[in-house]
Amino acid sequence: MRIALGSDHAGFEAKELLIKALIKDGFTILDQGCFNTDSVDYPDFAKAVGKVVVEKHADGGVLICGTGIGMSIAANKVDGIRAALVTSTEHARLSKEHNNANVICMGARMQTVSEMKNFVDVWTKSKFEAGRHQQRINKIELK
Ligand code: RB5
C-alpha cells in the first residue's frame, strides 16, 4: 500500500518516526514534507498530500500537525478528499468503515508515535462498508 505523508514543524519528528515504522512494515511512502523543524504553514502540506491522493499516486494520506485539527480542516478543502481527525482506534476503524476516509489526520502533541502507528494500521486494515454509507458520501460530494 502506498501512503503519502505530510506534516508541519510540530509533526515533523513524529512523521519521521512513523515513516520508519511504516517502511519496516512494507508500506511504500511518498513523503510530501516538511523536511525539518523550521516553522511552516500546515495547509501547504495538507494540500500536497491531498493532491497526491486525489491523483491516485497514493492509496491514502496521513497528515500530522500539533493537534491534527488544522490539517483536517485544510485537507477537506481538496476536492475528493475525505479527511478524518483520528484520536482513537475506534475513530481509525470507523473513519474507513463509514466515511471511507482517504486521509487521516493526527496530532503529535496529542498522541504518541506508537498510538499513531496503531491508528494507521487499523485504518489501512479496515474496509469501507459501502451501502447506506456510500449514499451519504455521495451527498457530501454533491456540488
Ligand atoms: C502549530 O503551532 C500548530 O498550530 C499546528 O501544528 C496545528 O496544531 C494546527 O492545527
GROMACS .gro file of C-alpha atoms and ligand atoms in nm:
model
  153
    1MET     CA    1   0.000   0.000   0.000
    2ARG     CA    2   0.125   0.349  -0.093
    3ILE     CA    3   0.080   0.619   0.169
    4ALA     CA    4   0.152   0.990   0.122
    5LEU     CA    5   0.266   1.155   0.444
    6GLY     CA    6   0.284   1.521   0.535
    7SER     CA    7   0.343   1.727   0.846
    8ASP     CA    8   0.418   2.076   0.965
    9HIS     CA    9   0.704   2.155   1.204
   10ALA     CA   10   0.502   2.034   1.505
   11GLY     CA   11   0.451   1.696   1.342
   12PHE     CA   12   0.790   1.661   1.173
   13GLU     CA   13   0.962   1.437   1.429
   14ALA     CA   14   0.657   1.212   1.462
   15LYS     CA   15   0.634   1.188   1.081
   16GLU     CA   16   0.995   1.076   1.055
   17LEU     CA   17   0.947   0.804   1.318
   18LEU     CA   18   0.617   0.694   1.170
   19ILE     CA   19   0.771   0.668   0.822
   20LYS     CA   20   1.046   0.441   0.957
   21ALA     CA   21   0.791   0.214   1.124
   22LEU     CA   22   0.569   0.203   0.814
   23ILE     CA   23   0.858   0.123   0.579
   24LYS     CA   24   0.957  -0.161   0.814
   25ASP     CA   25   0.604  -0.298   0.772
   26GLY     CA   26   0.626  -0.287   0.392
   27PHE     CA   27   0.435   0.032   0.312
   28THR     CA   28   0.553   0.246   0.021
   29ILE     CA   29   0.590   0.605   0.144
   30LEU     CA   30   0.555   0.928  -0.052
   31ASP     CA   31   0.694   1.192   0.182
   32GLN     CA   32   0.548   1.533   0.098
   33GLY     CA   33   0.739   1.719   0.372
   34CYS     CA   34   0.806   1.920   0.571
   35PHE     CA   35   1.169   1.819   0.600
   36ASN     CA   36   1.287   1.987   0.921
   37THR     CA   37   1.153   2.166   1.230
   38ASP     CA   38   1.156   2.517   1.080
   39SER     CA   39   0.818   2.683   1.122
   40VAL     CA   40   0.588   2.623   0.824
   41ASP     CA   41   0.217   2.651   0.739
   42TYR     CA   42   0.022   2.323   0.765
   43PRO     CA   43  -0.219   2.394   0.472
   44ASP     CA   44   0.072   2.368   0.226
   45PHE     CA   45   0.134   2.007   0.329
   46ALA     CA   46  -0.233   1.916   0.361
   47LYS     CA   47  -0.285   2.031   0.002
   48ALA     CA   48   0.027   1.847  -0.123
   49VAL     CA   49  -0.085   1.517   0.033
   50GLY     CA   50  -0.444   1.570  -0.082
   51LYS     CA   51  -0.328   1.622  -0.441
   52VAL     CA   52  -0.117   1.304  -0.439
   53VAL     CA   53  -0.414   1.102  -0.310
   54VAL     CA   54  -0.671   1.254  -0.548
   55GLU     CA   55  -0.436   1.195  -0.841
   56LYS     CA   56  -0.408   0.831  -0.726
   57HIS     CA   57  -0.032   0.830  -0.681
   58ALA     CA   58  -0.105   0.709  -0.327
   59ASP     CA   59  -0.378   0.486  -0.183
   60GLY     CA   60  -0.420   0.711   0.120
   61GLY     CA   61  -0.273   1.004   0.307
   62VAL     CA   62  -0.155   1.067   0.663
   63LEU     CA   63  -0.116   1.420   0.797
   64ILE     CA   64   0.036   1.526   1.128
   65CYS     CA   65   0.037   1.870   1.288
   66GLY     CA   66   0.027   1.968   1.655
   67THR     CA   67  -0.337   1.876   1.707
   68GLY     CA   68  -0.443   1.725   1.374
   69ILE     CA   69  -0.717   1.989   1.358
   70GLY     CA   70  -0.557   2.233   1.115
   71MET     CA   71  -0.452   1.952   0.883
   72SER     CA   72  -0.804   1.806   0.877
   73ILE     CA   73  -0.966   2.143   0.806
   74ALA     CA   74  -0.720   2.213   0.523
   75ALA     CA   75  -0.721   1.865   0.368
   76ASN     CA   76  -1.101   1.865   0.347
   77LYS     CA   77  -1.081   2.166   0.115
   78VAL     CA   78  -0.918   1.948  -0.151
   79ASP     CA   79  -1.185   1.820  -0.387
   80GLY     CA   80  -1.221   1.442  -0.345
   81ILE     CA   81  -1.056   1.425  -0.004
   82ARG     CA   82  -1.240   1.290   0.298
   83ALA     CA   83  -1.003   1.364   0.584
   84ALA     CA   84  -1.076   1.237   0.934
   85LEU     CA   85  -0.923   1.364   1.257
   86VAL     CA   86  -0.830   1.042   1.434
   87THR     CA   87  -0.766   1.027   1.810
   88SER     CA   88  -0.856   0.664   1.888
   89THR     CA   89  -0.854   0.321   1.725
   90GLU     CA   90  -1.233   0.342   1.709
   91HIS     CA   91  -1.204   0.663   1.508
   92ALA     CA   92  -0.946   0.495   1.282
   93ARG     CA   93  -1.177   0.198   1.214
   94LEU     CA   94  -1.500   0.394   1.168
   95SER     CA   95  -1.336   0.661   0.952
   96LYS     CA   96  -1.279   0.385   0.695
   97GLU     CA   97  -1.589   0.167   0.755
   98HIS     CA   98  -1.842   0.452   0.750
   99ASN     CA   99  -1.671   0.752   0.589
  100ASN     CA  100  -1.420   0.585   0.356
  101ALA     CA  101  -1.168   0.844   0.475
  102ASN     CA  102  -0.885   0.863   0.226
  103VAL     CA  103  -0.676   1.079   0.460
  104ILE     CA  104  -0.630   1.059   0.836
  105CYS     CA  105  -0.500   1.347   1.045
  106MET     CA  106  -0.334   1.316   1.384
  107GLY     CA  107  -0.182   1.544   1.646
  108ALA     CA  108   0.179   1.498   1.753
  109ARG     CA  109   0.106   1.699   2.067
  110MET     CA  110  -0.190   1.472   2.145
  111GLN     CA  111  -0.074   1.118   2.066
  112THR     CA  112   0.242   0.912   2.091
  113VAL     CA  113   0.405   0.783   1.773
  114SER     CA  114   0.318   0.431   1.879
  115GLU     CA  115  -0.052   0.528   1.906
  116MET     CA  116  -0.034   0.694   1.565
  117LYS     CA  117   0.121   0.384   1.413
  118ASN     CA  118  -0.159   0.177   1.561
  119PHE     CA  119  -0.422   0.416   1.415
  120VAL     CA  120  -0.262   0.389   1.070
  121ASP     CA  121  -0.259   0.008   1.096
  122VAL     CA  122  -0.626  -0.006   1.195
  123TRP     CA  123  -0.729   0.244   0.927
  124THR     CA  124  -0.542   0.062   0.648
  125LYS     CA  125  -0.678  -0.278   0.751
  126SER     CA  126  -1.039  -0.164   0.785
  127LYS     CA  127  -1.281  -0.193   0.492
  128PHE     CA  128  -1.540   0.058   0.372
  129GLU     CA  129  -1.888  -0.087   0.431
  130ALA     CA  130  -2.045   0.099   0.134
  131GLY     CA  131  -2.429   0.056   0.116
  132ARG     CA  132  -2.602   0.335   0.309
  133HIS     CA  133  -2.262   0.492   0.378
  134GLN     CA  134  -2.192   0.530   0.006
  135GLN     CA  135  -2.522   0.716  -0.036
  136ARG     CA  136  -2.418   0.958   0.242
  137ILE     CA  137  -2.071   1.013   0.095
  138ASN     CA  138  -2.231   1.089  -0.241
  139LYS     CA  139  -2.427   1.368  -0.072
  140ILE     CA  140  -2.108   1.521   0.070
  141GLU     CA  141  -1.964   1.539  -0.278
  142LEU     CA  142  -2.271   1.694  -0.443
  143LYS     CA  143  -2.192   2.042  -0.565
  144RB5     C1  144   0.150   2.488   1.508
  144RB5     O1  145   0.195   2.551   1.623
  144RB5     C2  146   0.009   2.436   1.529
  144RB5     O2  147  -0.081   2.541   1.530
  144RB5     C3  148  -0.027   2.335   1.423
  144RB5     O3  149   0.065   2.231   1.425
  144RB5     C4  150  -0.162   2.267   1.434
  144RB5     O4  151  -0.181   2.211   1.560
  144RB5     C5  152  -0.278   2.343   1.387
  144RB5     O5  153  -0.391   2.294   1.384
   0.00000   0.00000   0.00000
